[in-house]
Coordinates of C-alpha atoms in Angstrom, one line a residue:
X1 CA 109.9 65.6 101.8
X2 CA 107.6 62.7 101.9
X3 CA 108.2 61.4 98.4
X4 CA 106.9 57.9 99.1
X5 CA 103.5 59.2 99.9
X6 CA 103.3 62.1 97.4
X7 CA 100.7 61.7 94.6
X8 CA 103.1 63.5 92.2
X9 CA 106.1 61.3 92.9
X10 CA 106.0 59.5 89.5
X11 CA 106.4 62.7 87.5
X12 CA 108.3 64.8 90.1
X13 CA 111.4 66.5 88.6
X14 CA 113.0 67.1 92.0
X15 CA 112.7 63.4 92.9
X16 CA 113.9 62.2 89.5
X17 CA 117.0 64.5 89.6
X18 CA 117.6 63.9 93.4
X19 CA 117.1 67.6 94.1
X20 CA 114.2 67.5 96.6
X21 CA 116.1 69.9 98.9
X22 CA 116.3 72.5 96.1
X23 CA 113.0 72.2 94.3
X24 CA 110.5 73.7 94.1
X25 CA 112.0 77.1 94.4
X26 CA 109.9 79.2 96.7
X27 CA 109.7 82.9 96.0
X28 CA 111.0 85.1 98.8
X29 CA 108.4 86.3 101.3
X30 CA 107.3 89.9 100.8
X31 CA 108.6 92.2 103.5
X32 CA 105.8 93.3 105.9
X33 CA 104.7 96.9 105.5
X34 CA 105.3 98.9 108.7
X35 CA 102.7 101.5 109.7
X36 CA 103.4 104.1 112.4
X37 CA 100.0 104.6 114.2
X38 CA 98.7 106.8 116.9
X39 CA 96.1 105.2 119.2
X40 CA 93.8 107.7 121.0
X41 CA 92.7 106.4 124.4
X42 CA 89.8 108.8 124.9
X43 CA 88.2 109.0 128.3
X44 CA 85.2 110.8 129.8
X45 CA 83.6 110.1 133.2
X46 CA 85.3 106.7 133.7
X47 CA 84.5 105.5 130.2
X48 CA 86.6 105.0 127.1
X49 CA 85.7 105.6 123.5
X50 CA 85.4 102.8 121.0
X51 CA 84.7 102.7 117.3
X52 CA 83.8 99.8 115.1
X53 CA 86.1 98.9 112.2
X54 CA 84.8 98.6 108.7
X55 CA 83.0 95.4 107.7
X56 CA 85.8 94.4 105.3
X57 CA 89.5 94.4 105.7
X58 CA 91.9 94.0 108.6
X59 CA 90.1 93.2 111.9
X60 CA 86.8 93.6 110.1
X61 CA 83.8 94.6 112.3
X62 CA 85.7 94.6 115.6
X63 CA 85.6 97.4 118.2
X64 CA 88.9 99.3 118.6
X65 CA 90.4 102.3 120.3
X66 CA 90.4 105.0 117.7
X67 CA 93.7 105.0 115.8
X68 CA 95.1 106.4 112.6
X69 CA 98.3 106.1 110.6
X70 CA 100.7 108.8 111.7
X71 CA 98.2 111.3 113.1
X72 CA 98.5 114.0 115.7
X73 CA 96.3 116.0 117.9
X74 CA 94.6 117.7 114.8
X75 CA 92.7 114.4 114.4
X76 CA 90.8 115.2 117.7
X77 CA 89.6 118.4 116.2
X78 CA 88.5 116.6 113.0
X79 CA 86.5 114.2 115.1
X80 CA 84.9 117.1 117.1
X81 CA 86.6 116.1 120.4
X82 CA 87.8 118.8 122.6
X83 CA 90.7 117.6 124.8
X84 CA 90.9 118.7 128.4
X85 CA 94.2 116.9 129.0
X86 CA 96.6 114.8 126.8
X87 CA 99.3 112.5 128.1
X88 CA 101.5 109.8 126.6
X89 CA 100.1 106.4 127.4
X90 CA 102.7 103.9 126.1
X91 CA 103.8 102.2 123.0
X92 CA 103.0 98.9 121.4
X93 CA 103.7 96.8 118.4
X94 CA 101.5 94.2 116.6
X95 CA 102.5 92.0 113.7
X96 CA 99.9 90.8 111.2
X97 CA 101.0 88.5 108.3
X98 CA 101.4 91.4 105.9
X99 CA 101.6 94.5 108.0
X100 CA 103.3 95.6 111.2
X101 CA 101.8 98.3 113.4
X102 CA 104.1 100.4 115.5
X103 CA 101.8 102.3 117.8
X104 CA 102.1 105.1 120.3
X105 CA 99.1 105.9 122.5
X106 CA 97.9 109.2 123.8
X107 CA 95.5 109.3 126.8
X108 CA 93.0 112.1 126.1
X109 CA 90.6 113.4 128.8
X110 CA 87.7 114.7 126.7
X111 CA 86.0 117.9 127.8
X112 CA 82.5 116.5 126.9
X113 CA 80.7 113.4 125.8
X114 CA 80.5 114.2 122.1
X115 CA 81.7 111.5 119.8
X116 CA 81.6 110.9 116.0
X117 CA 78.5 109.0 114.8
X118 CA 78.7 105.2 115.5
X119 CA 81.3 105.5 118.3
X120 CA 80.4 104.5 121.9
X121 CA 81.5 105.2 125.4
X122 CA 82.3 102.0 127.3
X123 CA 83.0 101.5 131.0
X124 CA 85.1 98.7 132.5
X125 CA 82.1 96.3 132.7
X126 CA 81.1 96.9 129.1
X127 CA 84.7 96.4 128.0
X128 CA 84.7 93.0 129.7
X129 CA 81.3 91.8 128.7
X130 CA 80.1 93.6 125.5
X131 CA 83.0 95.0 123.5
X132 CA 85.8 92.7 122.4
X133 CA 88.9 94.8 121.6
X134 CA 91.4 93.0 119.4
X135 CA 94.7 91.7 120.8
X136 CA 96.4 94.3 118.5
X137 CA 95.7 96.8 121.3
X138 CA 96.6 94.6 124.2
X139 CA 99.7 96.8 125.1
X140 CA 97.3 99.5 126.1
X141 CA 94.9 97.5 128.2
X142 CA 96.7 98.3 131.5
X143 CA 96.5 102.0 130.8
X144 CA 92.8 101.8 129.9
X145 CA 91.9 99.6 132.9
X146 CA 93.9 101.8 135.2
X147 CA 92.2 105.0 133.9
X148 CA 88.8 103.4 134.2
X149 CA 89.6 102.7 137.9
X150 CA 90.6 106.3 138.4
X151 CA 94.4 106.2 137.9
X152 CA 96.3 108.2 135.4
X153 CA 98.6 106.3 132.9
X154 CA 101.9 105.3 134.4
X155 CA 100.4 105.2 137.9
X156 CA 100.8 101.5 138.7
X157 CA 100.4 100.5 135.1
X158 CA 102.9 98.3 133.2
X159 CA 102.8 100.1 129.9
X160 CA 105.7 99.4 127.5

């Protein structure tokens, strides 16, 4: 502690009682909540689907690969997306201050271009210049970039 320059030094209990290493008592940090999430890397004609996050909350307003807590292939049906092929596309983890995402990705080749309202298809150029995808999804960039170049996940991609 910097007791000599502290404005509270004159009335500080810790300094007066020579307990500066003990006081103040800090409450223990809350444990981070862990969320298991499925990230859907949706592809159609060398483009990937993106959706915008809500204006408030975690990663507010940013574009992301569609993802949901838990979630399975039934989510695709709920979104109105017909999968032509589905393959595992890696795993990733991202730690925020209060939450930890454990993610597994599925690469989905969509049978058609239909997407929910507000979602977009983005090619490699648009991903680099228009849409900024948060670092939380960085583990899946090699799979996305490889697929946009015509490779299937795992083919030359370093996906953890």
